[in-house]
């Protein structure tokens, strides 16, 4: 959430302010052994809102609570998508202040789909796009052998493997497009690591990747909502 959104919510609602106050209240307890004076001063100011004892130094030190690993995983996935979306903006030379039309997420991962469904509004806000969707777009795949990895794994057979890969390039491309980590070419077992793969976006899109998804930004600016410099 950006600072302007937070200020707007604080002006209209009481709950965000109480959440912030409670968070600072707990931080004071954690900070008390290190910075006893300032933590106690802030604690005293928060007593009317949060209650408490006459001094932070009379409180028990907080114990860690239970974590929600599923929720944390979804947020991490959303953060990865946001980072990839911002990387797309860098490629397209579109500053984050200018709204773009859409962000397209391409992935077979259920976690990515769930993150877009549950946290799509956050992703949209942080990347400043009008729409976000999960879809399959036609991507061009450029494949080159990873000579170092092939040489390391096959040794004296490297030349034969490279010749096989070259003669069966269509099968290699199909196998890599399926996303399987290993595949057989005749009697030779190959891995994704044996190839350098570059994905190229369709015209009008910028592309970046996370571990689980391909993120594409339609780099055309959403001109209907562009603001003049006087209003920024």
N, CA and C of each residue as an Amber inpcrd file, in Angstrom:
protein
   696
   0.8430000  -1.1880000   0.0000000   0.0000000   0.0000000   0.0000000
   0.8760000   1.2340000   0.0000000   0.5970000   2.1690000  -0.9060000
   1.4070000   3.3750000  -0.9750000   0.9740000   4.3590000   0.0950000
   1.8140000   5.3720000   0.3670000   1.5720000   6.2920000   1.4610000
   0.2900000   7.0850000   1.2830000  -0.0510000   7.4660000   0.0400000
  -1.2700000   8.2350000  -0.1880000  -2.5120000   7.4100000   0.1240000
  -2.4880000   6.0950000  -0.2370000  -3.6140000   5.2150000   0.0830000
  -3.7700000   5.0650000   1.5870000  -2.6390000   4.9330000   2.2730000
  -2.6750000   4.7750000   3.7240000  -3.2300000   6.0290000   4.3940000
  -2.7750000   7.1910000   3.9440000  -3.2920000   8.4400000   4.5190000
  -4.7960000   8.5640000   4.3210000  -5.2590000   8.1700000   3.1230000
  -6.6930000   8.2630000   2.8230000  -7.4960000   7.3430000   3.7340000
  -6.9890000   6.1270000   3.9610000  -7.7020000   5.1970000   4.8380000
  -7.7010000   5.6750000   6.2850000  -6.5760000   6.2520000   6.7080000
  -6.5010000   6.7380000   8.0850000  -7.4720000   7.8870000   8.3290000
  -7.7490000   8.6720000   7.2830000  -8.6830000   9.7770000   7.4240000
 -10.1240000   9.2910000   7.5230000 -10.4170000   8.1330000   6.9040000
 -11.7890000   7.6480000   6.8400000 -12.0860000   6.5330000   7.8220000
 -11.0830000   5.7530000   8.1920000 -11.3090000   4.5670000   9.0150000
 -10.4310000   4.5960000  10.2620000 -10.9280000   3.9240000  11.2930000
 -10.1840000   3.8580000  12.5550000  -9.3200000   2.6040000  12.6270000
  -9.7450000   1.5370000  11.9340000  -9.0630000   0.2450000  12.0580000
  -7.5940000   0.2710000  11.6380000  -7.2360000   0.8710000  10.4940000
  -5.8080000   0.8790000  10.1300000  -4.9360000   1.5450000  11.1850000
  -5.4390000   2.6140000  11.7940000  -4.6720000   3.3030000  12.8290000
  -4.4470000   2.3980000  14.0350000  -5.4720000   1.6540000  14.4170000
  -5.3330000   0.7510000  15.5680000  -4.3730000  -0.3940000  15.2690000
  -4.3860000  -0.8660000  14.0210000  -3.4510000  -1.9380000  13.6260000
  -2.0130000  -1.4370000  13.7340000  -1.7780000  -0.2130000  13.2240000
  -0.4280000   0.3640000  13.2960000  -0.0140000   0.5630000  14.7510000
  -0.9400000   1.0880000  15.5710000  -0.6380000   1.3310000  16.9860000
  -0.2890000   0.0290000  17.6960000  -1.0520000  -1.0360000  17.4260000
  -0.7900000  -2.3280000  18.0660000   0.5640000  -2.8920000  17.6280000
   0.8920000  -2.7020000  16.3460000   2.1810000  -3.1850000  15.8460000
   3.3390000  -2.4540000  16.5150000   3.2300000  -1.1230000  16.6180000
   4.2760000  -0.3330000  17.2800000   4.3720000  -0.7080000  18.7600000
   3.2160000  -0.9820000  19.3750000   3.1550000  -1.3920000  20.7860000
   3.9840000  -2.6570000  21.0110000   3.8540000  -3.6230000  20.1140000
   4.6370000  -4.8640000  20.2330000   6.1110000  -4.6180000  19.9360000
   6.3910000  -3.7420000  18.9810000   7.7850000  -3.4170000  18.6770000
   8.4600000  -2.7820000  19.8920000   7.7330000  -1.9560000  20.6370000
   8.2910000  -1.3370000  21.8500000   8.7480000  -2.3940000  22.8480000
   7.9640000  -3.4530000  22.9920000   8.3460000  -4.5340000  23.9090000
   9.6210000  -5.2290000  23.4290000   9.7320000  -5.4150000  22.1110000
  10.9250000  -6.0580000  21.5580000  12.1540000  -5.1520000  21.6790000
  11.9280000  -3.8610000  21.5600000  13.0230000  -2.8950000  21.5410000
  13.5010000  -2.5150000  22.9510000  12.6780000  -2.7810000  23.9680000
  12.9530000  -2.2980000  25.3250000  14.3410000  -2.6690000  25.8580000
  14.8250000  -3.9000000  25.6920000  16.1580000  -4.2150000  26.2310000
  17.2930000  -3.4710000  25.5250000  17.0580000  -3.0420000  24.2640000
  18.1120000  -2.4040000  23.4750000  18.0660000  -0.8840000  23.6160000
  16.8610000  -0.3270000  23.5400000  16.6810000   1.1300000  23.6540000
  15.6300000   1.4050000  24.7220000  16.0190000   1.3090000  25.9740000
  15.0290000   1.3580000  27.0630000  14.2680000   2.6750000  27.1630000
  14.9100000   3.7990000  26.8930000  14.2590000   5.0910000  27.1280000
  13.2460000   5.4260000  26.0360000  13.6440000   5.3600000  24.7740000
  12.7360000   5.7300000  23.7050000  11.5870000   4.7380000  23.5830000
  11.8640000   3.4410000  23.8180000  10.7910000   2.4530000  23.7420000
   9.7550000   2.6860000  24.8320000  10.2050000   3.0670000  26.0380000
   9.2530000   3.3410000  27.1270000   8.4550000   4.6070000  26.8520000
   9.0900000   5.6030000  26.2300000   8.3810000   6.8460000  25.9100000
   7.2560000   6.5810000  24.8990000   7.5620000   5.8300000  23.8610000
   6.5420000   5.5150000  22.8590000   5.4510000   4.6510000  23.4780000
   5.8470000   3.6850000  24.3000000   4.8870000   2.7950000  24.9860000
   3.9060000   3.6110000  25.8120000   4.4060000   4.5920000  26.5460000
   3.5360000   5.4250000  27.3910000   2.4870000   6.1500000  26.5430000
   2.8970000   6.6010000  25.3560000   1.9550000   7.2980000  24.4810000
   0.8760000   6.3770000  23.9150000   1.1850000   5.0770000  23.8520000
   0.2400000   4.1230000  23.2760000  -0.6950000   3.5020000  24.3050000
  -0.4530000   3.7080000  25.5920000  -1.2940000   3.1180000  26.6410000
  -2.7660000   3.4800000  26.4800000  -3.1270000   4.7450000  26.1790000
  -4.5550000   5.0610000  26.0150000  -5.2440000   4.2450000  24.9200000
  -4.4860000   3.8600000  23.8880000  -5.0660000   3.0750000  22.7910000
  -5.0070000   1.5740000  23.0370000  -3.8840000   1.1170000  23.5610000
  -3.6290000  -0.3240000  23.6380000  -3.7010000  -0.8780000  25.0530000
  -3.7930000   0.0020000  26.0540000  -3.7320000  -0.4770000  27.4310000
  -2.3100000  -0.8460000  27.8000000  -2.1390000  -1.4560000  28.9460000
  -0.8090000  -1.8750000  29.3380000  -0.4620000  -1.4870000  30.7610000
   0.7890000  -1.7130000  31.1200000   1.2700000  -1.4360000  32.4650000
   1.9000000  -0.0520000  32.5180000   2.3770000   0.3110000  33.6580000
   2.9070000   1.6680000  33.8260000   4.2210000   1.8770000  33.0840000
   4.9030000   0.7890000  32.7160000   6.1590000   0.8800000  31.9850000
   6.3190000  -0.3430000  31.0950000   6.9640000  -0.1430000  29.9620000
   7.2070000  -1.2650000  29.0630000   8.1120000  -2.2970000  29.7130000
   8.9200000  -1.8660000  30.6750000   9.8690000  -2.7800000  31.3130000
   9.2030000  -3.7000000  32.3300000   7.9080000  -3.5020000  32.5560000
   7.1400000  -4.4180000  33.4050000   6.4120000  -5.4820000  32.5720000
   6.5120000  -5.3580000  31.2610000   5.8650000  -6.3190000  30.3750000
   6.7280000  -7.5640000  30.2030000   6.0690000  -8.6610000  29.8630000
   6.8040000  -9.8760000  29.4950000   7.3060000  -9.7330000  28.0560000
   8.4730000 -10.3010000  27.8030000   9.0140000 -10.2320000  26.4460000
   8.1370000 -11.0760000  25.5210000   7.7540000 -10.5610000  24.3380000
   6.8310000 -11.2960000  23.4520000   7.4150000 -12.6180000  22.9640000
   6.5590000 -13.6110000  22.8970000   6.9350000 -14.9090000  22.3360000
   6.4330000 -14.9940000  20.8920000   7.1210000 -15.7290000  20.0420000
   6.6600000 -15.8400000  18.6460000   5.3160000 -16.5500000  18.5650000
   4.4400000 -16.0510000  17.7250000   3.1440000 -16.6800000  17.5220000
   3.2000000 -17.7010000  16.3970000   2.0650000 -18.2830000  16.0960000
   1.9940000 -19.2650000  15.0140000   2.0260000 -18.5430000  13.6780000
   2.7640000 -19.1000000  12.7370000   2.8290000 -18.5170000  11.3980000
   1.8760000 -19.2550000  10.4670000   1.4090000 -18.5550000   9.4710000
   0.5470000 -19.1400000   8.4440000   1.4020000 -19.3140000   7.1920000
   1.9930000 -20.4840000   7.0540000   2.9490000 -20.7120000   5.9620000
   2.2740000 -20.6070000   4.5920000   1.0050000 -21.0080000   4.5170000
   0.3080000 -20.9180000   3.2280000   0.1270000 -19.4580000   2.8170000
  -0.2950000 -18.6240000   3.7700000  -0.4790000 -17.2020000   3.4690000
   0.8560000 -16.5400000   3.1370000   1.9010000 -16.8860000   3.8870000
   3.2220000 -16.3280000   3.6150000   3.6970000 -16.7250000   2.2190000
   3.4100000 -17.9760000   1.8270000   3.7940000 -18.4340000   0.4940000
   3.0650000 -17.6750000  -0.5990000   1.7650000 -17.4050000  -0.3790000
   0.9990000 -16.6480000  -1.3730000   1.5430000 -15.2290000  -1.5240000
   1.8740000 -14.6000000  -0.3860000   2.4210000 -13.2460000  -0.4510000
   3.7830000 -13.2360000  -1.1400000   4.6040000 -14.2570000  -0.8900000
   5.9060000 -14.3160000  -1.5540000   5.7310000 -14.4810000  -3.0580000
   4.7660000 -15.3040000  -3.4570000   4.4810000 -15.4680000  -4.8810000
   4.0230000 -14.1460000  -5.4870000   3.1510000 -13.4250000  -4.7610000
   2.6790000 -12.1240000  -5.2450000   3.8350000 -11.1310000  -5.3480000
   4.7380000 -11.1460000  -4.3710000   5.9020000 -10.2470000  -4.4160000
   6.8010000 -10.5690000  -5.6020000   6.9520000 -11.8580000  -5.9050000
   7.7580000 -12.2560000  -7.0680000   7.1220000 -11.7440000  -8.3650000
   5.7910000 -11.8350000  -8.4410000   5.0930000 -11.3480000  -9.6330000
   5.2400000  -9.8340000  -9.7460000   5.1280000  -9.1420000  -8.6180000
   5.2870000  -7.6810000  -8.6180000   6.6900000  -7.3040000  -9.1010000
   7.6990000  -8.0070000  -8.5810000   9.0810000  -7.7170000  -8.9890000
   9.2560000  -7.9520000 -10.4890000   8.6570000  -9.0310000 -10.9920000
   8.7520000  -9.3120000 -12.4320000   8.0040000  -8.2550000 -13.2410000
   6.8450000  -7.8040000 -12.7380000   6.0930000  -6.7570000 -13.4190000
   6.8680000  -5.4550000 -13.4970000   7.5540000  -5.1100000 -12.4070000
   8.3700000  -3.8880000 -12.4040000   9.5840000  -4.0350000 -13.3240000
  10.1270000  -5.2600000 -13.4110000  11.2240000  -5.5050000 -14.3530000
  10.7400000  -5.3310000 -15.7930000   9.5070000  -5.7420000 -16.0600000
   8.9210000  -5.5190000 -17.3920000   8.8210000  -4.0320000 -17.6910000
   8.4440000  -3.2540000 -16.6880000   8.3520000  -1.8020000 -16.8740000
   9.7260000  -1.2170000 -17.2180000  10.7570000  -1.7110000 -16.5640000
  12.1180000  -1.2310000 -16.8660000  12.4770000  -1.5350000 -18.3180000
  12.1490000  -2.7580000 -18.7640000  12.4480000  -3.1360000 -20.1490000
  11.7120000  -2.2290000 -21.1350000  10.4460000  -1.9360000 -20.8160000
   9.6170000  -1.1410000 -21.7180000   9.8420000   0.3590000 -21.5520000
  10.6840000   0.7180000 -20.5590000  10.9410000   2.1360000 -20.2630000
   9.6310000   2.8790000 -19.9600000   8.8360000   2.2440000 -19.0840000
   7.5880000   2.8350000 -18.6270000   7.6860000   3.0330000 -17.1180000
   7.7710000   4.2790000 -16.6800000   7.8280000   4.5560000 -15.2520000
   6.5720000   4.0740000 -14.5560000   6.7110000   3.6870000 -13.2850000
   5.5850000   3.0970000 -12.5620000   4.4570000   4.0960000 -12.3320000
   4.7330000   5.3930000 -12.4810000   3.6720000   6.3870000 -12.2890000
   2.6780000   6.4020000 -13.4480000   3.0750000   5.8140000 -14.6030000
   2.1940000   5.8060000 -15.7690000   1.4450000   4.4830000 -15.8190000
   0.1080000   4.4920000 -15.7870000  -0.6620000   3.2360000 -15.8080000
  -0.5380000   2.5070000 -17.1330000  -0.4000000   1.1920000 -17.0770000
  -0.3790000   0.3590000 -18.2720000  -1.6550000  -0.4800000 -18.3300000
  -1.9220000  -1.0450000 -19.4990000  -3.2160000  -1.6960000 -19.7170000
  -3.3910000  -2.9790000 -18.9120000  -2.4040000  -3.8970000 -18.9920000
  -2.6300000  -5.1670000 -18.3130000  -1.3360000  -5.9050000 -18.0330000
  -1.4460000  -6.7960000 -17.0520000  -0.3750000  -7.7250000 -16.7040000
  -0.9210000  -9.1250000 -16.9320000  -0.2130000  -9.9180000 -17.7130000
  -0.6490000 -11.2810000 -18.0270000   0.2980000 -12.2580000 -17.3450000
  -0.2620000 -13.1840000 -16.5820000   0.5320000 -14.1870000 -15.8650000
   0.3400000 -15.5250000 -16.5480000   1.4320000 -16.1450000 -16.9250000
   1.3820000 -17.4410000 -17.6010000   2.0670000 -18.4690000 -16.7100000
   1.2780000 -19.4300000 -16.1940000   1.8460000 -20.4150000 -15.2630000
   0.9050000 -21.6000000 -15.1260000   1.4840000 -22.7550000 -14.8630000
   0.6930000 -23.9580000 -14.5750000   0.6130000 -24.2120000 -13.0750000
   1.1990000 -23.3290000 -12.2730000   1.2550000 -23.5220000 -10.8290000
  -0.0560000 -23.0840000 -10.1660000  -0.6280000 -23.9710000  -9.3520000
  -1.8460000 -23.6320000  -8.6140000  -1.5920000 -22.4820000  -7.6410000
  -0.3870000 -22.4390000  -7.0940000  -0.0630000 -21.3750000  -6.1310000
  -0.0730000 -20.0100000  -6.8040000   0.4370000 -19.9450000  -8.0230000
   0.4270000 -18.6850000  -8.7630000  -1.0100000 -18.2610000  -9.0620000
  -1.8390000 -19.2060000  -9.4970000  -3.2430000 -18.9120000  -9.7990000
  -3.9600000 -18.3970000  -8.5530000  -3.6810000 -19.0340000  -7.4060000
  -4.3330000 -18.6140000  -6.1600000  -3.8560000 -17.2330000  -5.7270000
  -2.5720000 -16.9680000  -5.9010000  -2.0300000 -15.6540000  -5.5270000
  -2.6640000 -14.5550000  -6.3690000  -2.8380000 -14.8010000  -7.6570000
  -3.4710000 -13.8030000  -8.5290000  -4.9300000 -13.6070000  -8.1350000
  -5.6020000 -14.7010000  -7.7800000  -7.0140000 -14.6100000  -7.3920000
  -7.1870000 -13.8460000  -6.0810000  -6.3630000 -14.1790000  -5.0760000
  -6.5380000 -13.5900000  -3.7450000  -5.8580000 -12.2370000  -3.5880000
  -4.7300000 -12.0390000  -4.2720000  -3.9290000 -10.8300000  -4.0570000
  -3.7620000 -10.0170000  -5.3360000  -4.5990000 -10.2890000  -6.3210000
  -4.4930000  -9.5760000  -7.5940000  -4.6370000  -8.0750000  -7.4460000
  -5.4950000  -7.6380000  -6.4920000  -5.6840000  -6.1910000  -6.2990000
  -4.3960000  -5.5250000  -5.8300000  -3.6040000  -6.2310000  -5.0190000
  -2.3180000  -5.6780000  -4.5700000  -1.3100000  -5.6430000  -5.7150000
  -1.2960000  -6.7120000  -6.5050000  -0.3730000  -6.7700000  -7.6440000
  -0.6900000  -5.6400000  -8.6240000  -1.9770000  -5.4300000  -8.8990000
  -2.3910000  -4.3600000  -9.8150000  -1.9310000  -2.9980000  -9.2990000
  -2.1200000  -2.7810000  -8.0040000  -1.7700000  -1.4710000  -7.4420000
  -0.2700000  -1.2280000  -7.4700000   0.4980000  -2.2430000  -7.1110000
   1.9450000  -2.0600000  -7.0300000   2.6020000  -1.9590000  -8.4050000
   2.0030000  -2.5860000  -9.4030000   2.5640000  -2.5030000 -10.7590000
   1.8650000  -1.4400000 -11.6010000   0.7970000  -0.8670000 -11.0680000
   0.0300000   0.1970000 -11.7190000  -0.4780000  -0.2300000 -13.0920000
  -1.2720000  -1.3090000 -13.0860000  -1.9200000  -1.7690000 -14.3150000
  -3.4290000  -1.7720000 -14.1060000  -4.1740000  -1.6660000 -15.2100000
  -5.6280000  -1.6370000 -15.1200000  -6.2160000  -3.0240000 -14.9430000
  -5.6100000  -4.0380000 -15.5650000  -6.1400000  -5.3900000 -15.4960000
  -5.0140000  -6.3840000 -15.2410000  -5.3800000  -7.5010000 -14.6010000
  -4.4380000  -8.6080000 -14.4310000  -5.1950000  -9.8910000 -14.7280000
  -4.5630000 -10.7860000 -15.4810000  -5.2350000 -12.0370000 -15.8210000
  -4.2190000 -13.1590000 -15.9860000  -4.6930000 -14.3820000 -15.7980000
  -3.8910000 -15.5740000 -16.0510000  -4.2930000 -16.1030000 -17.4180000
  -3.3430000 -16.2030000 -18.3230000  -3.6490000 -16.6370000 -19.6910000
  -2.3890000 -17.1760000 -20.3530000  -2.5870000 -17.8660000 -21.4660000
  -1.4810000 -18.3880000 -22.2630000  -1.3300000 -17.5170000 -23.5060000
  -0.1770000 -16.9080000 -23.6680000   0.1110000 -16.1260000 -24.8680000
   1.1730000 -16.8520000 -25.6970000   1.1570000 -16.6770000 -27.0100000
   2.1630000 -17.3440000 -27.8540000   3.5440000 -16.7310000 -27.6280000
   4.4450000 -17.5250000 -27.0790000   5.8000000 -17.0660000 -26.8090000
   6.7780000 -17.7750000 -27.7370000   7.7340000 -17.0390000 -28.2320000
   8.7780000 -17.6340000 -29.0580000   9.9000000 -18.1220000 -28.1550000
  10.2870000 -19.3810000 -28.3240000  11.3400000 -19.9710000 -27.4930000
  12.6160000 -20.1370000 -28.3110000  13.6790000 -19.5250000 -27.8490000
  14.9890000 -19.6430000 -28.4930000  15.8340000 -20.5750000 -27.6250000
  16.3120000 -21.6750000 -28.2350000  17.0370000 -22.7040000 -27.4800000
  18.4490000 -22.8540000 -28.0250000  19.4210000 -22.8200000 -27.1260000
  20.8170000 -23.0700000 -27.4700000  21.3800000 -24.1120000 -26.4990000
  22.2380000 -25.0150000 -26.9630000  22.8450000 -25.9750000 -26.0360000
  23.7000000 -25.2660000 -24.9820000  23.6450000 -25.7770000 -23.7580000
  24.5250000 -25.3020000 -22.6940000  25.7930000 -26.1650000 -22.7590000
  26.7640000 -25.6980000 -23.5190000  27.9440000 -26.5240000 -23.8180000
  28.6990000 -26.9330000 -22.5670000  28.7880000 -26.0390000 -21.6180000
  29.5350000 -26.3490000 -20.3910000  28.8710000 -27.4890000 -19.6290000
  27.5320000 -27.4230000 -19.4610000  26.8380000 -28.4650000 -18.6990000
  26.8350000 -29.7910000 -19.4480000  26.6400000 -29.7220000 -20.7580000
  26.6670000 -30.9630000 -21.5470000  28.0530000 -31.6000000 -21.4980000
  29.1000000 -30.7740000 -21.6300000  30.4660000 -31.3050000 -21.5540000
  30.7630000 -31.9100000 -20.1940000  30.2620000 -31.2730000 -19.1360000
  30.4830000 -31.7770000 -17.7790000  29.8050000 -33.1310000 -17.5750000
  28.5720000 -33.2860000 -18.1290000  27.8050000 -34.5060000 -17.8790000
  28.1520000 -35.6460000 -18.8360000  28.6000000 -35.3350000 -20.0560000
  28.7840000 -36.3910000 -21.0470000  30.2440000 -36.6300000 -21.4400000
  31.1410000 -35.7410000 -21.0510000  32.5580000 -35.9730000 -21.2780000
  32.8950000 -36.2400000 -22.7290000  33.4700000 -37.3980000 -23.0000000
  33.9250000 -37.7340000 -24.3540000  32.7680000 -37.9280000 -25.3350000
  31.5570000 -38.0780000 -24.8300000  30.3910000 -38.2530000 -25.7090000
  29.7540000 -36.9120000 -26.0910000  30.3560000 -35.8020000 -25.6650000
  29.7600000 -34.4930000 -25.8870000  29.4740000 -34.2120000 -27.3600000
  30.4180000 -34.5020000 -28.2200000  30.2390000 -34.2310000 -29.6510000
  29.0510000 -35.0150000 -30.2100000  28.9040000 -36.2770000 -29.7960000
  27.7820000 -37.0970000 -30.2710000  26.4520000 -36.5420000 -29.7650000
  26.4290000 -36.1010000 -28.5120000  25.1870000 -35.5550000 -27.9310000
  24.7950000 -34.2630000 -28.6420000  25.7770000 -33.4090000 -28.9120000
  25.4910000 -32.1450000 -29.6020000  24.9630000 -32.3990000 -31.0150000
  25.5260000 -33.3990000 -31.6890000  25.0470000 -33.7480000 -33.0290000
  23.6110000 -34.2700000 -32.9670000  23.3180000 -35.0680000 -31.9390000
  21.9660000 -35.5990000 -31.7600000  20.9740000 -34.4680000 -31.4940000
  21.3570000 -33.5470000 -30.6310000  20.4890000 -32.4110000 -30.2960000
  20.1950000 -31.5820000 -31.5450000  21.2270000 -31.3740000 -32.3470000
  21.0490000 -30.5770000 -33.5690000  20.1200000 -31.2700000 -34.5630000
  20.2510000 -32.5870000 -34.6890000  19.4300000 -33.3290000 -35.6530000
  17.9850000 -33.4910000 -35.1850000  17.7710000 -33.4140000 -33.8730000
  16.4210000 -33.5900000 -33.2990000  15.9390000 -32.2990000 -32.6390000
  16.2650000 -31.1690000 -33.2270000  15.9550000 -29.8870000 -32.5970000
  14.4560000 -29.6870000 -32.3710000  13.6190000 -30.2030000 -33.2960000
  12.1660000 -30.0670000 -33.1360000  11.6710000 -30.8120000 -31.9000000
  12.2000000 -32.0170000 -31.6670000  11.8070000 -32.7970000 -30.4910000
  12.2920000 -32.1340000 -29.2050000  13.4960000 -31.5630000 -29.2510000
  14.0320000 -30.8450000 -28.0920000  13.1220000 -29.6730000 -27.7390000
  12.7210000 -28.9240000 -28.7430000  11.8670000 -27.7570000 -28.5240000
  10.5240000 -28.1720000 -27.9120000   9.9170000 -29.2340000 -28.4300000
   8.6390000 -29.7120000 -27.9010000   8.7730000 -30.1590000 -26.4480000
   9.8730000 -30.8540000 -26.1380000  10.0860000 -31.3250000 -24.7670000
  10.2580000 -30.1600000 -23.8040000  11.0030000 -29.1480000 -24.2100000
  11.2220000 -27.9870000 -23.3530000   9.9380000 -27.1690000 -23.1910000
   9.1160000 -27.1210000 -24.2200000   7.8540000 -26.3940000 -24.1320000
   6.8970000 -27.0500000 -23.1420000   7.0040000 -28.3750000 -22.9910000
   6.1540000 -29.0750000 -22.0170000   6.5700000 -28.7720000 -20.5830000
   7.8050000 -28.3320000 -20.4010000   8.2640000 -27.9650000 -19.0630000
   8.7190000 -29.1280000 -18.2030000   8.9150000 -30.3040000 -18.7840000
   9.3900000 -31.4480000 -18.0100000  10.8780000 -31.2800000 -17.6980000
  11.3120000 -31.5990000 -16.4880000  12.7120000 -31.3730000 -16.1060000
  13.7090000 -32.2630000 -16.8230000  13.2720000 -33.4790000 -17.2040000
  14.1610000 -34.3990000 -17.9390000  13.3830000 -35.0300000 -19.0840000
  14.0910000 -35.4350000 -20.1270000  13.4520000 -36.1260000 -21.2480000
  14.5130000 -36.9370000 -21.9890000  14.0410000 -37.9280000 -22.7380000
  14.9450000 -38.8030000 -23.4970000  14.9310000 -38.4350000 -24.9680000
  16.1150000 -38.4310000 -25.5560000  16.2860000 -38.2390000 -26.9930000
  17.0030000 -39.4880000 -27.4920000  16.2270000 -40.3590000 -28.1560000
  16.7000000 -41.7110000 -28.4630000  17.0920000 -42.3860000 -27.1460000
  18.3600000 -42.7340000 -26.9370000  18.7420000 -43.3880000 -25.6790000
  19.4310000 -42.4330000 -24.7080000  19.4870000 -41.1720000 -25.0610000
  20.2140000 -40.1890000 -24.2570000  19.2620000 -39.4270000 -23.3400000
  19.5580000 -39.4470000 -22.0430000  18.7520000 -38.7300000 -21.0540000
  19.2680000 -37.2860000 -20.9520000  18.3930000 -36.3360000 -21.2290000
  18.7610000 -34.9230000 -21.1970000  17.9600000 -34.1890000 -20.1300000
  18.5150000 -33.0730000 -19.6700000  17.8680000 -32.2520000 -18.6530000
  17.6850000 -30.8300000 -19.1740000  16.7650000 -30.1190000 -18.5300000
  16.5580000 -28.7070000 -18.8900000  17.8580000 -27.9310000 -18.7550000
  18.6920000 -28.3100000 -17.7610000  19.9550000 -27.6060000 -17.5210000
  20.9360000 -27.7350000 -18.6790000  20.6670000 -28.6550000 -19.5900000
  21.5540000 -28.8350000 -20.7440000  21.2990000 -27.8010000 -21.8450000
  20.3480000 -26.8880000 -21.5980000  19.9880000 -25.9130000 -22.6330000
  19.8390000 -24.5150000 -22.0310000  20.1940000 -23.5260000 -22.8090000
  19.9110000 -22.1320000 -22.4730000  18.6540000 -21.7230000 -23.2260000
  17.6140000 -21.4010000 -22.4740000  16.3110000 -21.1110000 -23.0760000
  15.9820000 -19.6320000 -22.8870000  15.6430000 -18.9770000 -23.9630000
  15.2160000 -17.5740000 -23.9200000  13.8040000 -17.4730000 -24.4740000
  12.9080000 -16.8640000 -23.6990000  11.5390000 -16.6360000 -24.1500000
  11.4060000 -15.2130000 -24.6640000  10.7250000 -15.0650000 -25.7760000
  10.4980000 -13.7420000 -26.3390000   9.0060000 -13.4600000 -26.3870000
   8.6470000 -12.2700000 -25.9330000   7.2400000 -11.8910000 -25.8120000
   6.6570000 -11.4920000 -27.1590000   5.3320000 -11.5950000 -27.2910000
   4.6790000 -11.0730000 -28.5080000   4.8780000  -9.5580000 -28.6100000
   4.6660000  -9.0370000 -29.7880000   4.8210000  -7.6010000 -30.0010000
   3.8660000  -6.8240000 -29.0940000   4.3800000  -5.7720000 -28.4960000
   3.5610000  -4.9520000 -27.6110000   3.6480000  -5.3430000 -26.1580000
   4.3860000  -6.4290000 -25.8480000   4.5380000  -6.9030000 -24.4780000
   6.0100000  -6.8870000 -24.0790000   6.2420000  -6.6920000 -22.7800000
   7.5640000  -6.9040000 -22.1800000   7.4670000  -8.1380000 -21.3010000
   8.5580000  -8.8800000 -21.1860000   8.5190000 -10.1810000 -20.5080000
   9.5620000 -10.2640000 -19.4100000   9.1630000 -10.8780000 -18.2930000
  10.0940000 -11.2290000 -17.2220000   9.5900000 -12.5320000 -16.5970000
  10.4470000 -13.1970000 -15.8510000  10.0880000 -14.5050000 -15.3020000
  10.3470000 -14.5810000 -13.8030000   9.5120000 -15.3780000 -13.1220000
   9.7790000 -15.8060000 -11.7610000  10.1130000 -17.2980000 -11.8330000
  10.3270000 -17.9230000 -10.6950000  10.6140000 -19.3560000 -10.6990000
   9.4170000 -20.1640000 -11.1790000   8.2070000 -19.6070000 -11.0180000
   7.0020000 -20.3850000 -11.2950000   6.1140000 -19.7860000 -12.3850000
   6.4820000 -18.6400000 -12.9180000   5.5760000 -17.9810000 -13.8540000
   6.3330000 -17.1250000 -14.8610000   5.6820000 -16.9040000 -15.9880000
   6.1210000 -15.9130000 -16.9670000   5.1800000 -14.7250000 -16.8320000
   5.7450000 -13.5420000 -16.6720000   4.9540000 -12.3270000 -16.4680000
   5.1310000 -11.4330000 -17.6860000   4.0130000 -11.0210000 -18.2660000
   4.0470000 -10.1830000 -19.4640000   3.2530000  -8.9060000 -19.2170000
   3.8580000  -7.7980000 -19.5380000   3.2260000  -6.4910000 -19.3730000
   2.8930000  -5.9250000 -20.7380000   1.6080000  -5.6080000 -20.9360000
   1.2470000  -4.8750000 -22.1500000   1.7110000  -3.4440000 -21.9470000
   2.7950000  -3.1050000 -22.6290000   3.5210000  -1.8880000 -22.2910000
   2.8650000  -0.6120000 -22.7850000   1.7980000  -0.7480000 -23.5540000
   1.0870000   0.4450000 -24.0010000   0.4820000   1.1630000 -22.8050000
   0.6830000   2.4590000 -22.7250000   0.1520000   3.2290000 -21.6060000
  -1.3570000   3.3540000 -21.7180000  -2.0120000   3.3700000 -20.5460000
  -3.4540000   3.5410000 -20.4950000  -3.7320000   5.0350000 -20.5050000
  -3.7780000   5.5980000 -21.7180000  -3.7740000   7.0530000 -21.8700000
  -4.9950000   7.7350000 -21.2910000  -6.1050000   7.0130000 -21.1370000
  -7.3150000   7.6530000 -20.6300000  -7.1690000   8.1110000 -19.1880000
  -6.1570000   7.5470000 -18.4760000  -5.9960000   7.9160000 -17.0780000
  -4.6760000   8.6080000 -16.8090000  -3.9510000   8.9850000 -17.8580000
  -2.7080000   9.7130000 -17.6500000  -3.0190000  11.1010000 -17.0840000
  -2.2230000  11.4920000 -16.0890000  -2.4360000  12.7770000 -15.4630000
  -1.3810000  13.7590000 -15.9460000  -1.7590000  15.0090000 -16.0380000
  -0.7830000  16.0300000 -16.4060000   0.1680000  16.2540000 -15.2530000
   1.3830000  16.7710000 -15.5010000   2.3440000  16.9730000 -14.4340000
   1.8300000  17.8570000 -13.3080000   0.8680000  18.7350000 -13.6110000
   0.3550000  19.6320000 -12.5790000  -0.4040000  18.8880000 -11.4990000
  -0.8640000  17.6590000 -11.8280000  -1.6880000  16.9200000 -10.8650000
  -0.9310000  15.7880000 -10.2060000   0.3410000  15.6240000 -10.5180000
   1.1200000  14.5110000  -9.9590000   1.8230000  14.9490000  -8.6910000
